[in-house]
Short mmCIF file of C-alpha atoms and ligand atoms in Angstrom, two decimals:
data_model
loop_
_atom_site.label_atom_id
_atom_site.label_comp_id
_atom_site.label_asym_id
_atom_site.label_seq_id
_atom_site.Cartn_x
_atom_site.Cartn_y
_atom_site.Cartn_z
CA MET J 610 -1.34 82.46 -60.45
CA LYS J 611 0.25 80.49 -57.63
CA MET J 612 -0.39 76.80 -58.19
CA ILE J 613 -1.54 74.61 -55.31
CA PRO J 614 1.42 72.43 -54.30
CA ARG J 615 1.27 68.66 -54.90
CA PHE J 616 -2.27 69.04 -56.14
CA ALA J 617 -2.45 65.90 -58.32
CA GLY J 618 -0.82 63.67 -55.71
CA ARG J 619 -3.25 64.76 -53.00
CA LEU J 620 -6.20 64.49 -55.34
CA LEU J 621 -5.26 60.96 -56.42
CA GLU J 622 -4.81 59.95 -52.82
CA TRP J 623 -8.28 61.26 -52.02
CA TYR J 624 -9.64 59.39 -55.05
CA ARG J 625 -8.19 56.05 -53.98
CA LEU J 626 -10.02 56.39 -50.68
CA HIS J 627 -13.33 57.85 -51.82
CA GLN J 628 -14.15 56.78 -55.38
CA ARG J 629 -17.52 55.19 -55.98
CA ASP J 630 -17.76 51.75 -57.48
CA LEU J 631 -19.17 52.46 -60.97
CA PRO J 632 -19.17 49.87 -63.78
CA TRP J 633 -17.67 52.14 -66.48
CA ARG J 634 -14.66 52.76 -64.23
CA LYS J 635 -13.72 49.10 -64.53
CA THR J 636 -13.30 49.11 -68.27
CA ARG J 637 -10.83 50.56 -70.77
CA ASP J 638 -13.11 49.66 -73.65
CA PRO J 639 -13.64 52.95 -75.53
CA TYR J 640 -17.09 51.84 -76.71
CA ARG J 641 -18.36 51.33 -73.17
CA ILE J 642 -16.74 54.52 -71.95
CA TRP J 643 -18.36 56.41 -74.80
CA LEU J 644 -21.77 54.90 -73.96
CA SER J 645 -21.45 55.85 -70.30
CA GLU J 646 -20.32 59.39 -71.06
CA VAL J 647 -23.13 60.08 -73.50
CA ILE J 648 -25.72 58.60 -71.15
CA LEU J 649 -24.39 60.56 -68.18
CA GLN J 650 -24.54 63.95 -69.90
CA GLN J 651 -27.41 65.81 -68.22
CA THR J 652 -28.34 62.65 -66.28
CA ARG J 653 -27.74 61.72 -62.65
CA VAL J 654 -25.50 58.69 -62.05
CA ALA J 655 -28.24 56.80 -60.20
CA GLN J 656 -30.58 57.12 -63.16
CA GLY J 657 -27.90 56.64 -65.82
CA LEU J 658 -26.63 53.37 -64.33
CA ALA J 659 -29.72 51.36 -65.30
CA TYR J 660 -29.65 52.76 -68.84
CA TYR J 661 -25.95 52.02 -69.21
CA GLU J 662 -26.47 48.40 -68.16
CA ARG J 663 -29.43 48.02 -70.49
CA PHE J 664 -27.47 49.41 -73.44
CA VAL J 665 -24.45 47.21 -72.78
CA GLU J 666 -26.71 44.18 -72.52
CA HIS J 667 -28.59 44.95 -75.75
CA TYR J 668 -25.58 46.19 -77.69
CA PRO J 669 -22.38 44.63 -76.29
CA THR J 670 -20.27 46.01 -79.16
CA VAL J 671 -20.36 48.99 -81.46
CA HIS J 672 -21.44 46.63 -84.29
CA HIS J 673 -24.55 45.56 -82.37
CA LEU J 674 -25.50 49.20 -81.84
CA ALA J 675 -24.82 50.06 -85.49
CA LYS J 676 -27.07 47.23 -86.70
CA ALA J 677 -30.00 48.08 -84.41
CA PRO J 678 -32.98 49.94 -85.88
CA ILE J 679 -33.09 53.55 -84.70
CA GLU J 680 -36.64 53.07 -83.29
CA GLU J 681 -35.32 50.37 -80.97
CA VAL J 682 -32.43 52.56 -79.81
CA LEU J 683 -34.79 55.46 -79.11
CA ARG J 684 -37.18 53.14 -77.25
CA LEU J 685 -34.33 52.00 -75.02
CA TRP J 686 -33.34 55.62 -74.48
CA GLN J 687 -36.89 56.56 -73.51
CA GLY J 688 -36.94 58.62 -70.32
CA LEU J 689 -33.40 59.98 -70.57
CA GLY J 690 -34.39 63.05 -72.59
CA TYR J 691 -32.21 64.90 -75.12
CA TYR J 692 -32.99 62.30 -77.76
CA SER J 693 -30.51 63.81 -80.20
CA ARG J 694 -27.86 62.12 -78.03
CA ALA J 695 -29.31 58.70 -78.93
CA ARG J 696 -29.62 59.57 -82.61
CA ASN J 697 -26.01 60.79 -82.71
CA LEU J 698 -24.83 57.72 -80.81
CA HIS J 699 -26.45 55.50 -83.39
CA ALA J 700 -25.11 57.50 -86.35
CA ALA J 701 -21.58 57.48 -84.91
CA ALA J 702 -21.78 53.73 -84.24
CA ARG J 703 -22.64 53.22 -87.90
CA THR J 704 -19.67 55.33 -88.97
CA ILE J 705 -17.30 53.30 -86.78
CA SER J 706 -18.78 49.94 -87.67
CA ILE J 707 -19.32 50.39 -91.40
CA GLN J 708 -16.98 53.12 -92.66
CA TRP J 709 -14.10 52.45 -90.29
CA ALA J 710 -14.50 48.64 -90.10
CA GLY J 711 -15.07 48.70 -86.35
CA ARG J 712 -11.84 50.48 -85.50
CA PHE J 713 -12.62 52.84 -82.66
CA PRO J 714 -10.87 56.22 -83.02
CA ALA J 715 -8.01 56.30 -80.54
CA SER J 716 -7.12 59.97 -80.20
CA TYR J 717 -8.86 63.14 -79.07
CA ASP J 718 -8.67 64.69 -82.57
CA GLU J 719 -10.11 61.63 -84.28
CA LEU J 720 -12.85 61.23 -81.70
CA ARG J 721 -13.94 64.82 -82.24
CA ARG J 722 -14.86 63.91 -85.82
CA LEU J 723 -17.61 61.57 -84.64
CA LYS J 724 -21.17 62.82 -84.74
CA GLY J 725 -22.30 64.19 -81.39
CA VAL J 726 -18.84 63.89 -79.82
CA GLY J 727 -17.88 67.26 -78.41
CA ASP J 728 -14.87 68.43 -76.52
CA TYR J 729 -15.93 66.86 -73.24
CA THR J 730 -16.75 63.37 -74.55
CA ALA J 731 -13.65 63.22 -76.76
CA ALA J 732 -11.44 64.17 -73.81
CA ALA J 733 -13.14 61.61 -71.58
CA ILE J 734 -12.73 58.71 -74.03
CA ALA J 735 -9.20 59.71 -75.07
CA SER J 736 -8.00 59.91 -71.48
CA PHE J 737 -10.01 57.07 -69.86
CA ALA J 738 -9.42 54.54 -72.63
CA PHE J 739 -6.05 55.63 -74.06
CA ASP J 740 -4.48 57.72 -71.26
CA GLU J 741 -4.07 60.70 -73.60
CA PRO J 742 -3.16 63.67 -71.38
CA VAL J 743 -6.09 65.89 -72.24
CA ALA J 744 -8.22 67.38 -69.47
CA VAL J 745 -11.92 66.75 -69.11
CA VAL J 746 -13.90 69.82 -68.11
CA ASP J 747 -17.44 69.22 -66.90
CA GLY J 748 -19.56 71.04 -64.30
CA ASN J 749 -17.68 69.30 -61.49
CA VAL J 750 -14.28 70.38 -62.74
CA PHE J 751 -15.48 73.96 -63.25
CA ARG J 752 -16.74 74.08 -59.68
CA VAL J 753 -13.61 72.61 -58.10
CA LEU J 754 -11.16 74.87 -59.93
CA ALA J 755 -13.28 78.02 -59.60
CA ARG J 756 -13.51 77.55 -55.85
CA LEU J 757 -9.93 76.48 -55.26
CA TYR J 758 -8.42 79.37 -57.22
CA GLY J 759 -11.15 82.00 -56.76
CA LEU J 760 -11.88 82.25 -60.49
CA TYR J 761 -14.88 84.46 -61.27
CA ASP J 762 -14.94 83.84 -65.04
CA ASP J 763 -18.37 83.07 -66.48
CA ILE J 764 -18.33 79.30 -67.07
CA SER J 765 -20.93 79.48 -69.84
CA ARG J 766 -18.30 81.14 -72.08
CA THR J 767 -16.06 79.13 -74.38
CA LYS J 768 -13.06 81.24 -73.42
CA THR J 769 -13.48 80.14 -69.80
CA LYS J 770 -13.59 76.50 -70.82
CA HIS J 771 -10.20 76.85 -72.55
CA LYS J 772 -8.75 78.56 -69.50
CA PHE J 773 -9.98 75.87 -67.08
CA LYS J 774 -8.85 73.11 -69.39
CA ALA J 775 -5.35 74.55 -69.52
CA LEU J 776 -5.30 74.92 -65.75
CA SER J 777 -6.39 71.34 -65.21
CA GLU J 778 -3.82 70.09 -67.72
CA ALA J 779 -1.11 72.06 -65.93
CA HIS J 780 -1.80 69.89 -62.86
CA MET J 781 -2.18 66.61 -64.73
CA PRO J 782 0.53 63.94 -64.35
CA PRO J 783 0.99 62.88 -68.02
CA GLN J 784 1.22 59.19 -67.18
CA GLU J 785 -1.99 59.20 -65.15
CA ALA J 786 -4.43 61.11 -67.29
CA ALA J 787 -7.27 58.63 -66.79
CA ALA J 788 -7.07 58.49 -63.00
CA TYR J 789 -6.51 62.24 -62.71
CA ASN J 790 -9.55 63.17 -64.81
CA GLN J 791 -11.74 60.62 -63.05
CA ALA J 792 -10.54 61.96 -59.72
CA MET J 793 -11.30 65.59 -60.64
CA MET J 794 -14.84 64.74 -61.65
CA GLU J 795 -15.40 62.50 -58.66
CA PHE J 796 -14.04 65.11 -56.29
CA GLY J 797 -16.59 67.61 -57.59
CA ALA J 798 -19.42 65.09 -57.41
CA VAL J 799 -18.66 63.77 -53.93
CA GLN J 800 -16.61 66.31 -51.94
CA CYS J 801 -16.92 69.74 -53.51
CA THR J 802 -20.64 69.45 -54.18
CA PRO J 803 -22.76 72.36 -55.48
CA GLN J 804 -24.83 73.06 -52.36
CA LYS J 805 -22.96 71.67 -49.37
CA PRO J 806 -19.28 71.12 -50.09
CA LEU J 807 -17.56 69.07 -47.42
CA CYS J 808 -14.91 71.65 -46.63
CA MET J 809 -14.22 70.41 -43.12
CA THR J 810 -12.82 67.12 -44.41
CA CYS J 811 -11.34 68.47 -47.66
CA PRO J 812 -7.65 67.83 -48.29
CA PHE J 813 -7.36 71.29 -49.91
CA ARG J 814 -9.05 73.24 -47.15
CA ASP J 815 -5.98 75.31 -46.30
CA ASP J 816 -5.29 76.14 -49.96
CA CYS J 817 -8.83 76.84 -51.09
CA TYR J 818 -9.88 80.40 -51.89
CA ALA J 819 -13.63 79.72 -51.43
CA ALA J 820 -13.18 78.00 -48.07
CA GLN J 821 -10.90 80.76 -46.85
CA TYR J 822 -13.26 83.60 -47.82
CA GLY J 823 -16.62 81.82 -47.49
CA LYS J 824 -17.37 82.10 -51.23
CA GLN J 825 -18.50 78.52 -51.89
CA GLN J 826 -22.01 79.59 -52.91
CA GLU J 827 -20.77 82.32 -55.27
CA LEU J 828 -18.49 80.07 -57.27
CA PRO J 829 -18.51 79.07 -60.03
CA VAL J 830 -20.10 82.03 -61.82
CA LYS J 831 -22.66 81.20 -64.47
CA SER J 832 -24.54 83.87 -66.39
CA LYS J 833 -28.25 83.89 -65.85
CA LYS J 834 -30.26 81.27 -67.62
CA THR J 835 -32.65 82.41 -70.31
CA THR J 836 -36.31 82.01 -69.43
CA LYS J 837 -37.96 78.84 -70.61
CA ARG J 838 -40.13 78.95 -73.67
CA LYS J 839 -43.72 77.97 -72.87
CA ARG J 840 -45.58 75.57 -75.15
CA TYR J 841 -49.13 74.26 -74.92
CA LEU J 842 -49.76 70.75 -76.23
CA SER J 843 -53.05 68.95 -76.32
CA TYR J 844 -52.88 65.20 -77.05
CA ARG J 845 -55.52 62.58 -77.74
CA PHE J 846 -54.93 58.86 -78.12
CA PHE J 847 -57.45 57.99 -80.85
CA TYR J 848 -58.50 54.34 -80.52
CA ARG J 849 -60.48 52.70 -83.31
CA ASN J 850 -60.96 49.06 -84.35
CA GLY J 851 -58.42 47.86 -81.78
CA LYS J 852 -55.71 50.25 -82.94
CA LEU J 853 -54.22 53.55 -81.82
CA TRP J 854 -53.28 56.39 -84.10
CA MET J 855 -49.69 57.57 -83.61
CA GLN J 856 -47.40 59.82 -85.60
CA GLU J 857 -43.65 60.24 -85.75
CA ARG J 858 -42.19 63.64 -84.90
CA LYS J 859 -40.12 64.44 -87.95
CA GLN J 860 -39.51 68.15 -87.60
CA LYS J 861 -36.29 69.59 -86.17
CA ASP J 862 -37.60 70.07 -82.68
CA ILE J 863 -37.75 68.31 -79.32
CA TRP J 864 -38.45 64.56 -79.47
CA LYS J 865 -37.45 64.13 -83.11
CA GLY J 866 -37.92 60.49 -84.15
CA LEU J 867 -40.28 59.70 -81.27
CA TYR J 868 -43.96 58.87 -81.67
CA GLU J 869 -46.88 60.76 -80.20
CA PRO J 870 -50.67 60.65 -80.40
CA ALA J 871 -52.79 63.24 -82.19
CA ARG J 872 -51.58 66.69 -81.21
CA ILE J 873 -52.67 70.28 -81.29
CA GLU J 874 -50.08 72.85 -80.33
CA ALA J 875 -50.28 76.51 -79.37
CA ALA J 876 -47.95 79.19 -78.02
CA THR J 877 -50.37 80.47 -75.38
CA ALA J 878 -53.20 79.04 -73.32
CA ARG J 879 -55.61 81.42 -75.03
CA GLU J 880 -54.54 80.35 -78.50
CA MET J 881 -55.01 76.74 -77.45
CA GLU J 882 -58.55 77.45 -76.40
CA GLN J 883 -59.29 78.99 -79.79
CA LEU J 884 -57.66 76.14 -81.68
CA LEU J 885 -59.69 73.59 -79.78
CA GLN J 886 -62.84 75.41 -80.72
CA ASN J 887 -62.00 76.01 -84.36
CA GLU J 888 -59.62 73.36 -85.67
CA ALA J 889 -60.34 70.22 -83.73
CA PRO J 890 -63.96 69.55 -83.26
CA ALA J 891 -64.09 70.65 -79.63
CA ALA J 892 -66.86 68.24 -78.79
CA LEU J 893 -64.85 65.30 -80.09
CA TRP J 894 -61.62 66.38 -78.37
CA GLN J 895 -63.43 66.93 -75.07
CA GLN J 896 -65.21 63.57 -75.12
CA ALA J 897 -61.91 61.96 -74.15
CA GLN J 898 -61.55 59.92 -71.01
CA ALA J 899 -58.90 60.25 -68.33
CA ILE J 900 -57.91 63.77 -69.33
CA GLU J 901 -54.86 64.89 -67.40
CA GLN J 902 -53.07 68.21 -67.23
CA ILE J 903 -49.34 67.76 -66.89
CA ARG J 904 -46.60 70.36 -66.58
CA HIS J 905 -43.41 68.93 -68.03
CA LEU J 906 -40.09 70.73 -67.76
CA LEU J 907 -37.27 70.46 -70.25
CA THR J 908 -34.05 72.41 -69.99
CA HIS J 909 -35.20 75.27 -72.20
CA GLN J 910 -38.91 74.69 -72.43
CA GLU J 911 -41.91 74.45 -70.16
CA LEU J 912 -44.64 72.22 -71.59
CA PHE J 913 -48.26 72.44 -70.53
CA ILE J 914 -49.73 69.17 -71.66
CA ASP J 915 -53.36 68.18 -71.76
CA ILE J 916 -53.75 64.53 -72.66
CA GLY J 917 -56.60 62.03 -72.92
CA MET J 918 -57.87 58.77 -74.46
CA LEU J 919 -60.61 58.77 -77.04
CA HIS J 920 -62.57 55.74 -78.29
CA LEU J 921 -63.86 56.30 -81.83
CA PRO J 922 -66.71 54.33 -83.42
CA PRO J 923 -65.45 51.83 -86.07
CA ASP J 924 -66.42 54.01 -89.03
CA ALA J 925 -65.50 57.39 -87.52
CA ALA J 926 -63.21 59.66 -89.51
CA LEU J 927 -60.20 61.40 -88.06
CA PRO J 928 -60.23 65.19 -87.80
CA PRO J 929 -59.04 66.47 -91.19
CA PHE J 930 -55.80 68.01 -89.88
CA LEU J 931 -54.58 64.55 -88.86
CA LYS J 932 -54.90 62.93 -92.27
CA ASP J 933 -51.20 63.08 -93.15
CA GLY J 934 -48.32 61.34 -91.56
CA GLY J 935 -49.71 59.07 -88.88
CA ASP J 936 -50.60 55.40 -88.76
CA TRP J 937 -52.60 52.90 -86.73
CA PHE J 938 -50.85 50.58 -84.26
CA THR J 939 -52.06 47.81 -81.95
CA PRO J 940 -51.51 48.60 -78.25
CA GLU J 941 -48.60 46.11 -78.24
CA GLU J 942 -47.00 47.78 -81.24
CA CYS J 943 -47.57 51.09 -79.54
CA ASP J 944 -45.68 49.80 -76.48
CA ALA J 945 -42.65 49.14 -78.63
CA LEU J 946 -42.62 52.60 -80.23
CA PRO J 947 -40.20 55.15 -78.80
CA LYS J 948 -42.25 57.85 -77.09
CA PRO J 949 -41.54 60.94 -74.99
CA ILE J 950 -41.49 59.73 -71.38
CA VAL J 951 -44.43 61.89 -70.34
CA ILE J 952 -46.59 60.24 -73.03
CA ALA J 953 -45.27 56.74 -72.33
CA GLN J 954 -46.10 57.08 -68.64
CA TYR J 955 -49.59 58.39 -69.34
CA PHE J 956 -50.17 55.46 -71.71
CA GLU J 957 -49.03 53.01 -69.04
CA ARG J 958 -51.41 54.52 -66.49
CA HIS J 959 -54.45 54.39 -68.74
CA ARG J 960 -54.02 51.60 -71.28
CA HIS J 961 -56.55 49.47 -69.33
CA LEU J 962 -59.23 51.85 -70.66
CA LEU J 963 -58.68 50.42 -74.14
CA HIS J 964 -60.41 47.21 -73.08
CA GLU J 965 -63.41 48.84 -71.42
S1 LIG T 973 -12.39 73.40 -49.32
FE1 LIG T 973 -14.54 73.22 -49.80
S2 LIG T 973 -14.85 74.59 -51.54
FE2 LIG T 973 -12.66 74.25 -51.36
S3 LIG T 973 -12.24 72.55 -52.74
FE3 LIG T 973 -12.56 71.69 -50.71
S4 LIG T 973 -14.74 71.16 -50.67
FE4 LIG T 973 -14.43 72.58 -52.38
#
């Protein structure tokens, strides 16, 4: 493969002119870089920024994060999705703070041993904080290299990741690993964007395979996504004697560690109908106020949610299938519980009903 001449120099020049002003770029503190990278996985920068600032404010050091109760961390994470990221962040902070006496791992290999730290995050921290010459490969980097070199490898395969990593490292100036990696990612995010790459003003226009052959929309190649699994969830906020019944999701599933109101779940709409008739006393379930139907999309799942608020008389019993696991919380305590964003937002919209 013929390498693009002076690639790194031209890229770094572009970066100096076009980089966005983002807070985690101004620090070499591995803890803050780690926070920003974990928050930004599967999250847009505009949304991630507020979360990053909130986390840094609440937990200025890894020790603060390690000492925080997991419920508080999940509550702060609420709305970002992929809650396993927050649980892993917390577990890894405890490892660093308690087992390693606060010494942050300073190499790619050591970082990889931390819970939830994969290839991408380890490379980002190692290069941004310690200038270790290891390439970061995210969606931006895949796109830039695939288009520049006309690479049709399927980017969802591990083999492809190794190939792109090696290619990026072949261009990397060893003394400028941090700037080079940042520049690659920024170039993909700002110039070589997924839908409308700015080829007319691109410094690599004359070298770029995709621009030359009009293949920008075909590259990179990603094998077809699997269809989303459908789930049907019916929720009721039971409210009795000034308290709401909530339960923690403990199973290995979406939203582990978050709290939710009483739930009935089914795999099909038809099954849900039957469950509502048989298991939950349908009359009780349907007496709810403010029932809303919400379609909520996760990466691999499509949730059809039916949710409502239900006042119970002071001596009313809960449906038998809810006896285990849950507890009663005041509305204020309920506010502080970590909840899936779709449930938290519903609660915000309708909590005034509790006082009617
Ligand atoms: S010319 Fe267009 S497709 Fe090629 S790297 Fe530049 S922005 Fe991307």
